[in-house]
Short mmCIF file of C-alpha atoms and ligand atoms in Angstrom, two decimals:
data_model
loop_
_atom_site.label_atom_id
_atom_site.label_comp_id
_atom_site.label_asym_id
_atom_site.label_seq_id
_atom_site.Cartn_x
_atom_site.Cartn_y
_atom_site.Cartn_z
CA UNK A 1 56.17 6.98 -37.83
CA UNK A 2 53.05 8.32 -36.10
CA UNK A 3 53.02 5.10 -34.13
CA UNK A 4 56.53 5.75 -32.81
CA UNK A 5 55.72 9.31 -31.93
CA UNK A 6 52.66 8.13 -30.06
CA UNK A 7 54.64 5.52 -28.17
CA UNK A 8 57.30 8.05 -27.24
CA UNK A 9 54.56 10.37 -26.10
CA UNK A 10 53.07 7.68 -23.84
CA UNK A 11 56.50 7.06 -22.38
CA UNK A 12 56.88 10.71 -21.50
CA UNK A 13 53.41 10.89 -19.99
CA UNK A 14 54.09 7.75 -18.02
CA UNK A 15 57.15 9.37 -16.51
CA UNK A 16 55.34 12.57 -15.80
CA UNK A 17 51.97 11.31 -14.54
CA UNK A 18 52.54 7.67 -13.68
CA UNK A 19 51.46 4.53 -15.47
CA UNK A 20 48.04 4.33 -13.84
CA UNK A 21 47.02 7.56 -15.45
CA UNK A 22 48.33 6.36 -18.77
CA UNK A 23 46.47 3.07 -18.49
CA UNK A 24 43.26 4.75 -17.44
CA UNK A 25 43.09 7.69 -19.76
CA UNK A 26 45.75 7.68 -22.44
CA UNK A 27 45.77 4.08 -23.59
CA UNK A 28 42.32 4.43 -25.06
CA UNK A 29 43.41 7.37 -27.21
CA UNK A 30 44.94 7.28 -30.64
CA UNK A 31 46.26 9.90 -33.04
CA UNK A 32 44.65 9.16 -36.39
CA UNK A 33 45.81 12.35 -38.06
CA UNK A 34 48.38 15.05 -37.86
CA UNK A 35 47.85 18.01 -40.12
CA UNK A 36 51.35 19.43 -40.48
CA UNK A 37 50.22 22.37 -42.64
CA UNK A 38 47.64 23.63 -40.21
CA UNK A 39 49.50 22.33 -37.17
CA UNK A 40 46.50 20.40 -35.90
CA UNK A 41 46.76 17.18 -33.93
CA UNK A 42 43.64 15.03 -34.11
CA UNK A 43 43.08 12.68 -31.21
CA UNK A 44 40.57 9.90 -31.29
CA UNK A 45 38.92 9.10 -27.96
CA UNK A 46 36.58 6.21 -27.22
CA UNK A 47 33.71 8.19 -25.77
CA UNK A 48 32.53 11.60 -24.73
CA UNK A 49 33.42 11.05 -21.14
CA UNK A 50 37.09 10.31 -21.75
CA UNK A 51 37.12 13.00 -24.37
CA UNK A 52 35.92 15.66 -21.97
CA UNK A 53 38.18 14.52 -19.28
CA UNK A 54 41.24 14.71 -21.49
CA UNK A 55 40.13 18.03 -22.84
CA UNK A 56 39.74 19.51 -19.38
CA UNK A 57 42.71 18.00 -17.67
CA UNK A 58 45.33 17.07 -20.22
CA UNK A 59 45.09 19.36 -23.19
CA UNK A 60 48.34 21.03 -22.23
CA UNK A 61 50.09 17.65 -21.91
CA UNK A 62 49.16 16.75 -25.47
CA UNK A 63 50.07 20.17 -26.70
CA UNK A 64 53.45 20.38 -25.08
CA UNK A 65 54.77 16.87 -25.54
CA UNK A 66 53.25 15.97 -28.88
CA UNK A 67 54.24 19.40 -30.11
CA UNK A 68 57.83 18.77 -29.10
CA UNK A 69 57.87 15.32 -30.69
CA UNK A 70 56.32 16.67 -33.87
CA UNK A 71 58.64 19.63 -33.88
CA UNK A 72 56.07 22.38 -33.74
CA UNK A 73 55.35 25.08 -31.25
CA UNK A 74 51.83 25.38 -29.94
CA UNK A 75 49.96 22.91 -32.12
CA UNK A 76 46.18 22.87 -32.02
CA UNK A 77 44.63 19.81 -30.46
CA UNK A 78 41.27 18.53 -31.63
CA UNK A 79 39.60 15.72 -29.75
CA UNK A 80 37.37 13.40 -31.70
CA UNK A 81 34.97 10.91 -30.34
CA UNK A 82 33.06 8.04 -31.88
CA UNK A 83 29.82 6.89 -30.39
CA UNK A 84 29.93 6.77 -26.69
CA UNK A 85 26.62 5.03 -26.42
CA UNK A 86 28.66 2.12 -25.23
CA UNK A 87 28.93 3.86 -21.93
CA UNK A 88 25.40 5.18 -21.98
CA UNK A 89 26.40 8.76 -22.14
CA UNK A 90 23.89 11.22 -23.52
CA UNK A 91 24.26 13.78 -26.31
CA UNK A 92 26.70 11.95 -28.47
CA UNK A 93 26.16 11.11 -32.09
CA UNK A 94 27.12 7.74 -33.44
CA UNK A 95 29.32 9.32 -36.09
CA UNK A 96 32.81 10.52 -35.60
CA UNK A 97 32.53 14.00 -34.26
CA UNK A 98 34.47 16.70 -32.67
CA UNK A 99 34.16 16.53 -28.99
CA UNK A 100 32.33 19.37 -27.37
CA UNK A 101 32.51 19.34 -23.62
CA UNK A 102 28.83 18.81 -23.00
CA UNK A 103 28.94 16.10 -20.40
CA UNK A 104 28.74 17.33 -16.86
CA UNK A 105 32.12 16.96 -15.33
CA UNK A 106 33.25 17.21 -11.76
CA UNK A 107 34.13 20.80 -11.00
CA UNK A 108 37.73 20.18 -10.47
CA UNK A 109 40.83 20.97 -12.35
CA UNK A 110 42.95 18.47 -10.58
CA UNK A 111 43.17 15.02 -11.88
CA UNK A 112 41.57 12.21 -9.94
CA UNK A 113 42.02 8.80 -11.42
CA UNK A 114 39.15 6.59 -10.43
CA UNK A 115 41.07 3.73 -9.00
CA UNK A 116 43.67 5.34 -6.84
CA UNK A 117 41.60 7.56 -4.63
CA UNK A 118 42.79 6.56 -1.21
CA UNK A 119 40.29 5.20 1.22
CA UNK A 120 39.51 8.03 3.62
CA UNK A 121 37.33 7.22 6.54
CA UNK A 122 36.44 10.82 7.29
CA UNK A 123 34.04 10.78 4.40
CA UNK A 124 30.95 9.43 6.07
CA UNK A 125 28.64 9.86 3.15
CA UNK A 126 28.28 6.13 2.91
CA UNK A 127 27.39 5.57 6.50
CA UNK A 128 24.53 8.01 6.31
CA UNK A 129 22.85 6.31 3.39
CA UNK A 130 20.08 3.85 4.05
CA UNK A 131 21.36 0.31 4.21
CA UNK A 132 18.97 -1.04 1.62
CA UNK A 133 19.93 1.70 -0.78
CA UNK A 134 23.55 1.01 -0.36
CA UNK A 135 23.56 -2.70 -0.56
CA UNK A 136 21.28 -3.56 -3.37
CA UNK A 137 18.50 -5.90 -2.98
CA UNK A 138 18.41 -9.63 -2.72
CA UNK A 139 15.31 -11.25 -4.09
CA UNK A 140 13.94 -13.42 -1.31
CA UNK A 141 12.09 -15.55 -3.81
CA UNK A 142 15.30 -17.12 -5.02
CA UNK A 143 16.52 -19.59 -2.42
CA UNK A 144 18.35 -22.90 -2.55
CA UNK A 145 15.27 -24.75 -1.33
CA UNK A 146 13.35 -23.99 -4.51
CA UNK A 147 16.22 -24.75 -6.83
CA UNK A 148 15.80 -28.13 -8.48
CA UNK A 149 19.11 -29.92 -8.75
CA UNK A 150 20.05 -32.28 -11.55
CA UNK A 151 23.13 -33.32 -13.46
CA UNK A 152 23.08 -30.12 -15.52
CA UNK A 153 23.42 -27.78 -12.57
CA UNK A 154 24.68 -29.83 -9.65
CA UNK A 155 28.22 -28.51 -9.78
CA UNK A 156 27.11 -24.89 -9.79
CA UNK A 157 24.58 -25.63 -7.06
CA UNK A 158 27.12 -27.38 -4.84
CA UNK A 159 29.67 -24.62 -5.31
CA UNK A 160 27.06 -21.96 -4.56
CA UNK A 161 26.00 -23.79 -1.40
CA UNK A 162 29.60 -24.14 -0.27
CA UNK A 163 30.18 -20.45 -0.81
CA UNK A 164 27.02 -19.54 1.08
CA UNK A 165 28.11 -21.72 4.00
CA UNK A 166 31.59 -20.35 4.13
CA UNK A 167 31.99 -17.09 2.26
CA UNK A 168 35.54 -16.21 1.37
CA UNK A 169 36.61 -19.80 1.82
CA UNK A 170 37.74 -22.29 -0.73
CA UNK A 171 35.85 -21.13 -3.79
CA UNK A 172 36.84 -17.56 -4.27
CA UNK A 173 35.92 -16.11 -6.63
CA UNK A 174 33.14 -18.38 -7.77
CA UNK A 175 32.35 -18.02 -11.45
CA UNK A 176 29.07 -19.53 -12.60
CA UNK A 177 28.39 -19.60 -16.31
CA UNK A 178 25.69 -20.97 -18.54
CA UNK A 179 23.05 -20.08 -21.09
CA UNK A 180 20.22 -17.69 -20.51
CA UNK A 181 17.42 -18.70 -18.18
CA UNK A 182 19.26 -21.61 -16.61
CA UNK A 183 19.32 -20.39 -13.04
CA UNK A 184 22.44 -18.26 -12.60
CA UNK A 185 20.64 -15.28 -11.11
CA UNK A 186 18.63 -17.62 -8.94
CA UNK A 187 21.83 -19.10 -7.47
CA UNK A 188 23.39 -15.69 -6.88
CA UNK A 189 20.38 -14.54 -4.89
CA UNK A 190 20.24 -17.85 -3.07
CA UNK A 191 23.81 -17.30 -1.89
CA UNK A 192 22.85 -13.82 -0.74
CA UNK A 193 19.80 -15.05 1.11
CA UNK A 194 21.67 -17.82 2.88
CA UNK A 195 24.57 -15.63 3.94
CA UNK A 196 22.14 -13.05 5.25
CA UNK A 197 20.13 -15.69 7.12
CA UNK A 198 23.27 -16.95 8.86
CA UNK A 199 24.61 -13.53 9.63
CA UNK A 200 22.31 -10.55 9.60
CA UNK A 201 25.19 -8.14 9.84
CA UNK A 202 26.86 -9.46 6.74
CA UNK A 203 26.82 -6.91 3.96
CA UNK A 204 25.76 -8.66 0.83
CA UNK A 205 25.66 -6.74 -2.40
CA UNK A 206 24.01 -8.04 -5.52
CA UNK A 207 24.64 -6.00 -8.61
CA UNK A 208 24.39 -6.63 -12.31
CA UNK A 209 27.48 -5.71 -14.26
CA UNK A 210 25.62 -3.23 -16.43
CA UNK A 211 24.29 -1.42 -13.39
CA UNK A 212 27.81 -1.46 -12.01
CA UNK A 213 28.99 0.24 -15.18
CA UNK A 214 26.39 3.00 -15.06
CA UNK A 215 26.90 3.46 -11.35
CA UNK A 216 30.60 3.89 -11.95
CA UNK A 217 30.09 6.38 -14.76
CA UNK A 218 27.70 8.41 -12.66
CA UNK A 219 30.09 8.30 -9.76
CA UNK A 220 32.77 9.85 -11.89
CA UNK A 221 30.48 12.38 -13.47
CA UNK A 222 29.13 13.57 -10.18
CA UNK A 223 32.40 13.28 -8.33
CA UNK A 224 31.19 10.48 -6.06
CA UNK A 225 34.02 8.11 -6.70
CA UNK A 226 35.09 7.81 -3.13
CA UNK A 227 31.60 6.89 -2.06
CA UNK A 228 31.30 4.42 -4.88
CA UNK A 229 34.54 2.70 -4.01
CA UNK A 230 33.77 2.57 -0.36
CA UNK A 231 30.39 1.06 -0.99
CA UNK A 232 32.02 -1.82 -2.77
CA UNK A 233 35.03 -2.16 -0.54
CA UNK A 234 32.88 -2.53 2.55
CA UNK A 235 30.89 -5.54 1.45
CA UNK A 236 31.37 -9.04 2.75
CA UNK A 237 29.86 -10.80 -0.20
CA UNK A 238 29.79 -9.27 -3.67
CA UNK A 239 27.50 -10.91 -6.22
CA UNK A 240 28.02 -9.60 -9.75
CA UNK A 241 25.52 -10.87 -12.26
CA UNK A 242 26.20 -11.05 -15.99
CA UNK A 243 29.79 -9.90 -15.75
CA UNK A 244 30.08 -10.16 -19.55
CA UNK A 245 28.47 -6.71 -19.72
CA UNK A 246 31.66 -5.17 -18.45
CA UNK A 247 33.33 -5.99 -21.75
CA UNK A 248 34.75 -3.06 -23.69
CA UNK A 249 34.25 -0.75 -20.72
CA UNK A 250 37.90 -0.19 -20.07
CA UNK A 251 37.74 2.42 -17.37
CA UNK A 252 35.08 0.54 -15.46
CA UNK A 253 37.13 -2.62 -15.72
CA UNK A 254 40.06 -0.77 -14.26
CA UNK A 255 37.98 0.37 -11.29
CA UNK A 256 36.47 -3.05 -10.88
CA UNK A 257 39.86 -4.67 -10.96
CA UNK A 258 40.90 -2.64 -7.93
CA UNK A 259 37.69 -3.35 -6.06
CA UNK A 260 38.15 -7.02 -6.80
CA UNK A 261 41.70 -6.99 -5.49
CA UNK A 262 40.89 -5.23 -2.29
CA UNK A 263 37.95 -7.53 -1.53
CA UNK A 264 39.93 -10.59 -2.45
CA UNK A 265 42.85 -9.57 -0.27
CA UNK A 266 40.43 -9.05 2.61
CA UNK A 267 39.10 -12.59 1.98
CA UNK A 268 35.68 -11.35 1.08
CA UNK A 269 33.61 -13.60 -1.14
CA UNK A 270 33.06 -12.61 -4.76
CA UNK A 271 30.67 -14.44 -7.07
CA UNK A 272 30.24 -13.82 -10.78
CA UNK A 273 27.75 -15.07 -13.27
CA UNK A 274 28.23 -14.93 -16.99
CA UNK A 275 26.77 -16.34 -20.14
CA UNK A 276 30.11 -17.75 -21.18
CA UNK A 277 33.37 -19.09 -19.88
CA UNK A 278 35.83 -16.33 -18.79
CA UNK A 279 38.10 -17.05 -21.75
CA UNK A 280 35.24 -16.38 -24.12
CA UNK A 281 34.25 -12.97 -22.82
CA UNK A 282 35.46 -10.52 -25.42
CA UNK A 283 36.78 -7.04 -24.78
CA UNK A 284 38.04 -7.67 -21.32
CA UNK A 285 41.52 -6.85 -20.02
CA UNK A 286 43.68 -9.91 -19.65
CA UNK A 287 44.51 -9.34 -16.01
CA UNK A 288 40.84 -8.99 -15.11
CA UNK A 289 40.02 -12.10 -17.08
CA UNK A 290 42.63 -14.05 -15.17
CA UNK A 291 41.15 -12.80 -11.90
CA UNK A 292 37.70 -13.96 -12.94
CA UNK A 293 39.02 -17.40 -13.72
CA UNK A 294 41.26 -17.65 -10.71
CA UNK A 295 38.89 -19.45 -8.38
CA UNK A 296 36.18 -22.00 -8.89
CA UNK A 297 34.45 -22.16 -12.27
CA UNK A 298 31.16 -24.00 -12.48
CA UNK A 299 28.91 -24.29 -15.48
CA UNK A 300 25.21 -24.90 -15.90
CA UNK A 301 24.06 -26.88 -18.92
CA UNK A 302 20.69 -27.41 -20.46
CA UNK A 303 18.63 -29.49 -18.06
CA UNK A 304 17.49 -32.95 -18.99
CA UNK A 305 13.84 -33.87 -19.33
CA UNK A 306 13.53 -35.15 -15.75
CA UNK A 307 14.88 -31.94 -14.27
CA UNK A 308 12.64 -29.84 -16.47
CA UNK A 309 9.64 -31.90 -15.40
CA UNK A 310 10.60 -31.55 -11.75
CA UNK A 311 11.06 -27.79 -12.11
CA UNK A 312 7.63 -27.45 -13.69
CA UNK A 313 5.97 -29.37 -10.92
CA UNK A 314 7.76 -27.32 -8.32
CA UNK A 315 6.83 -24.04 -10.02
CA UNK A 316 3.22 -25.10 -10.36
CA UNK A 317 3.15 -25.95 -6.68
CA UNK A 318 4.63 -22.57 -5.81
CA UNK A 319 1.71 -20.92 -7.54
CA UNK A 320 -0.74 -23.12 -5.75
CA UNK A 321 -1.50 -25.42 -8.66
CA UNK A 322 -1.05 -29.10 -9.16
CA UNK A 323 -0.16 -30.40 -12.58
CA UNK A 324 -0.11 -34.04 -13.56
CA UNK A 325 3.05 -35.86 -14.60
CA UNK A 326 1.58 -36.09 -18.04
CA UNK A 327 1.16 -32.34 -18.36
CA UNK A 328 4.58 -31.59 -16.89
CA UNK A 329 6.15 -34.10 -19.23
CA UNK A 330 4.40 -32.66 -22.25
CA UNK A 331 5.54 -29.12 -21.47
CA UNK A 332 9.05 -30.20 -20.57
CA UNK A 333 9.53 -32.06 -23.80
CA UNK A 334 8.01 -29.43 -26.04
CA UNK A 335 9.60 -26.28 -24.70
CA UNK A 336 13.24 -25.41 -25.36
CA UNK A 337 15.60 -26.05 -22.56
CA UNK A 338 15.51 -22.52 -21.22
CA UNK A 339 13.84 -22.64 -17.82
CA UNK A 340 12.63 -19.10 -18.05
CA UNK A 341 10.64 -20.06 -21.14
CA UNK A 342 9.43 -23.17 -19.44
CA UNK A 343 8.10 -21.08 -16.59
CA UNK A 344 6.52 -18.69 -19.07
CA UNK A 345 4.71 -21.58 -20.74
CA UNK A 346 3.46 -22.82 -17.42
CA UNK A 347 2.23 -19.38 -16.45
CA UNK A 348 0.34 -19.18 -19.74
CA UNK A 349 -1.27 -22.55 -19.09
CA UNK A 350 -2.29 -21.56 -15.58
CA UNK A 351 -3.65 -18.24 -16.77
CA UNK A 352 -5.64 -19.92 -19.51
CA UNK A 353 -7.07 -22.45 -17.10
CA UNK A 354 -8.07 -19.73 -14.65
CA UNK A 355 -9.62 -17.64 -17.37
CA UNK A 356 -11.68 -20.45 -18.81
CA UNK A 357 -12.23 -22.01 -15.39
CA UNK A 358 -11.02 -25.32 -16.72
CA UNK A 359 -8.87 -27.92 -15.06
CA UNK A 360 -5.30 -28.23 -16.33
CA UNK A 361 -5.34 -31.35 -18.45
CA UNK A 362 -3.17 -32.43 -21.32
CA UNK A 363 -5.94 -31.49 -23.72
CA UNK A 364 -6.06 -27.98 -22.31
CA UNK A 365 -2.30 -27.60 -22.56
CA UNK A 366 -2.35 -28.73 -26.16
CA UNK A 367 -5.07 -26.23 -26.85
CA UNK A 368 -2.95 -23.44 -25.39
CA UNK A 369 0.01 -24.39 -27.52
CA UNK A 370 -2.01 -24.86 -30.63
CA UNK A 371 -2.60 -21.13 -30.51
CA UNK A 372 1.08 -20.61 -30.23
CA UNK A 373 2.32 -19.08 -33.43
CA UNK A 374 5.72 -20.48 -32.96
CA UNK A 375 5.52 -23.74 -31.07
CA UNK A 376 8.74 -24.19 -29.22
CA UNK A 377 10.48 -27.37 -30.07
CA UNK A 378 13.04 -29.38 -28.26
CA UNK A 379 16.45 -28.32 -29.47
CA UNK A 380 18.48 -31.00 -31.14
CA UNK A 381 21.59 -32.34 -29.43
CA UNK A 382 25.09 -33.02 -30.74
CA UNK A 383 24.34 -36.64 -31.45
CA UNK A 384 21.31 -35.68 -33.51
CA UNK A 385 23.42 -33.28 -35.56
CA UNK A 386 26.11 -35.90 -36.16
CA UNK A 387 23.51 -38.42 -37.21
CA UNK A 388 22.03 -36.05 -39.76
CA UNK A 389 25.44 -34.86 -40.99
CA UNK A 390 26.68 -38.44 -41.38
CA UNK A 391 23.61 -39.32 -43.36
CA UNK A 392 24.03 -36.49 -45.83
CA UNK A 393 27.76 -35.97 -45.98
CA UNK A 394 28.84 -39.54 -45.19
CA UNK A 395 31.48 -38.76 -42.63
CA UNK A 396 31.53 -40.51 -39.28
CA UNK A 397 31.95 -38.81 -35.93
CA UNK A 398 35.50 -40.18 -35.70
CA UNK A 399 36.35 -38.65 -39.02
CA UNK A 400 34.84 -35.33 -38.05
CA UNK A 401 36.85 -35.42 -34.86
CA UNK A 402 40.09 -36.42 -36.56
CA UNK A 403 43.02 -34.21 -37.49
CA UNK A 404 42.58 -35.10 -41.16
CA UNK A 405 42.41 -31.90 -43.19
CA UNK A 406 41.23 -33.37 -46.45
CA UNK A 407 39.33 -30.56 -48.17
CA UNK A 408 35.92 -32.19 -48.24
CA UNK A 409 36.19 -33.50 -44.74
CA UNK A 410 37.32 -30.11 -43.46
CA UNK A 411 34.27 -28.54 -45.09
CA UNK A 412 31.97 -31.16 -43.58
CA UNK A 413 33.52 -30.40 -40.20
CA UNK A 414 32.86 -26.70 -40.65
CA UNK A 415 29.30 -27.38 -41.72
CA UNK A 416 28.83 -29.52 -38.62
CA UNK A 417 30.07 -26.70 -36.40
CA UNK A 418 27.79 -24.24 -38.13
CA UNK A 419 24.76 -26.48 -37.74
CA UNK A 420 25.57 -27.21 -34.11
CA UNK A 421 25.82 -23.53 -33.27
CA UNK A 422 22.59 -22.74 -35.07
CA UNK A 423 20.49 -25.62 -33.81
CA UNK A 424 21.71 -26.40 -30.33
CA UNK A 425 22.11 -24.04 -27.42
CA UNK A 426 25.69 -25.10 -26.87
CA UNK A 427 28.67 -22.78 -26.74
CA UNK A 428 31.53 -22.56 -29.22
CA UNK A 429 33.76 -24.06 -26.60
CA UNK A 430 31.50 -27.05 -26.12
CA UNK A 431 31.22 -27.58 -29.86
CA UNK A 432 35.00 -27.42 -30.23
CA UNK A 433 35.51 -29.81 -27.35
CA UNK A 434 33.03 -32.25 -28.83
CA UNK A 435 34.57 -32.18 -32.28
CA UNK A 436 38.04 -33.38 -31.43
CA UNK A 437 39.09 -30.94 -28.73
CA UNK A 438 39.27 -27.98 -31.05
CA UNK A 439 39.66 -24.45 -29.83
CA UNK A 440 36.58 -22.21 -29.71
CA UNK A 441 38.27 -19.74 -32.04
CA UNK A 442 38.57 -22.50 -34.63
CA UNK A 443 34.84 -23.08 -34.32
CA UNK A 444 34.11 -19.37 -34.56
CA UNK A 445 36.26 -19.12 -37.66
CA UNK A 446 34.57 -22.16 -39.24
CA UNK A 447 31.13 -20.73 -38.61
CA UNK A 448 31.90 -17.36 -40.11
CA UNK A 449 33.46 -19.08 -43.13
CA UNK A 450 30.28 -21.06 -43.74
CA UNK A 451 28.18 -17.96 -43.21
CA UNK A 452 30.24 -16.17 -45.84
CA UNK A 453 29.94 -18.99 -48.36
CA UNK A 454 26.28 -19.61 -47.77
CA UNK A 455 24.94 -16.56 -49.56
CA UNK A 456 26.88 -17.35 -52.74
CA UNK A 457 26.63 -21.11 -52.77
CA UNK A 458 23.16 -22.54 -53.38
CA UNK A 459 24.44 -26.10 -53.22
CA UNK A 460 25.77 -25.52 -49.74
CA UNK A 461 22.46 -23.94 -48.78
CA UNK A 462 20.59 -26.98 -50.04
CA UNK A 463 22.88 -29.36 -48.20
CA UNK A 464 22.51 -27.53 -44.94
CA UNK A 465 18.75 -27.27 -45.15
CA UNK A 466 18.52 -30.97 -46.02
CA UNK A 467 20.51 -31.77 -42.90
CA UNK A 468 18.38 -29.46 -40.79
CA UNK A 469 15.19 -31.00 -42.16
CA UNK A 470 16.22 -34.20 -40.39
CA UNK A 471 15.66 -32.48 -37.05
CA UNK A 472 12.03 -31.88 -37.80
CA UNK A 473 11.22 -35.55 -38.06
P1 ADP B 501 19.73 -16.87 -15.68
O1 ADP B 501 20.16 -15.85 -14.69
O2 ADP B 501 20.68 -18.01 -15.80
O3 ADP B 501 19.38 -16.29 -17.01
P2 ADP B 501 17.51 -17.20 -13.86
O4 ADP B 501 18.25 -17.48 -12.62
O5 ADP B 501 16.95 -15.84 -14.02
O6 ADP B 501 18.40 -17.55 -15.14
O7 ADP B 501 16.38 -18.29 -14.03
C1 ADP B 501 15.24 -18.11 -14.83
C2 ADP B 501 14.05 -18.67 -14.11
O8 ADP B 501 14.17 -20.08 -14.05
C3 ADP B 501 13.96 -18.17 -12.69
O9 ADP B 501 12.63 -17.93 -12.38
C4 ADP B 501 14.51 -19.31 -11.86
O10 ADP B 501 13.88 -19.39 -10.59
C5 ADP B 501 14.13 -20.52 -12.70
N1 ADP B 501 15.09 -21.62 -12.55
C6 ADP B 501 16.23 -21.80 -13.21
N2 ADP B 501 16.85 -22.92 -12.83
C7 ADP B 501 16.06 -23.49 -11.89
C8 ADP B 501 16.14 -24.67 -11.10
N3 ADP B 501 17.15 -25.53 -11.24
N4 ADP B 501 15.16 -24.93 -10.24
C9 ADP B 501 14.13 -24.08 -10.12
N5 ADP B 501 13.98 -22.96 -10.82
C10 ADP B 501 14.94 -22.64 -11.71
MG1 MG B 502 20.35 -13.81 -14.96
#
């Protein structure tokens, strides 16, 4: 019943204020409670910012229309908010609380939805800001020349190069995804550097998605939306790093969606990086998701031993050191596949050598890692998992991949997925694809099922640790 009233209310507001306003401000609200005795309507809002905004600009809308639908004159409206830490707003408790307008709001009574402020050139705020301030900063250290290419990253590298050569061309938007420390940020900056080298006038903006979110929130709070939008709409190449951080930020997504569209229509290049495939980013509006995935998608995998060795040698060279093949090989095979960690290990070795004034030899490297409390080990691959699973649960890869839903086999399959997720750095999607083209949600479901059983099933615990023991050999 409440649901119907709420839907009718949204319909009325849509007619009165337009659907953009509804999408931006009203869709995130719900009406958890209506106290008919006291005539109080409780409205749940996602964060303090929305809460204050509604309070200031739309209280009367709620009062009038909900009042009419609920058949009362002049109901009281109480806005509630849960934690708004999501949007980094201050002064808000994590618990459900009554919203007190404590967030600085623009001093305006009139409503200004973020995304439909028309572009007005008379506002020259933007032009007077320093260029470097406006257009972020590209790290000159990250260039294509220092990026070591191998089978794990060649697609992403080639796509990035193509984009840098011809921004706004074939691969737009370019979406690069892969695990942490595998070179996504490096490629984004490399694109920026190349574009800038070819055309000094090109406006290239690198921004991380979380900074984009806080910038947007500040822009609204301090009434700088126009300036914010213009900043983004003027760029030639927009590089957004870690776009997954925009998830669950509905209003920011809305604003970003419009920026995306206007850049895309103007054939400006947009590049995203993310830790997962667009389909796997949670809490993101469908239409934005489809935009993200609408161009070229390139992934970066874990590098193989050769690439890791080459990267180490290159990095050592960059810091003016030479390391032997033996040393590079030792580090590459003993450190997990994350290149950031690999670099960290190398830096530690170099620092140790400089400190003790020793030459970097294999013996020295081993000494450094002997002191390591938690020696990094090479992560196991899918084949290794299958081998161990087959040994203990006696199912073959073909059986695990099959459609057969025999109870025991299905459990073995779920255990395999669980072990793969825990022991390899591969994504749910990759695990699903490997095990008979299964959907990532199936894998996710399987993993949480095993996790649930594990605590109450010592036999399952024993089985899984026996399988995992195999990896240590
Ligand atoms: P991500 O953004 O994917 O987490 P980064 O781009 O920050 O990873 O890379 C982490 C570090 O590893 C950086 O110092 C980067 O220069 C280095 N790196 C990653 N991939 C390569 C590569 N293929 N060749 C050279 N250096 C790399
Ligand atoms: Mg990064």
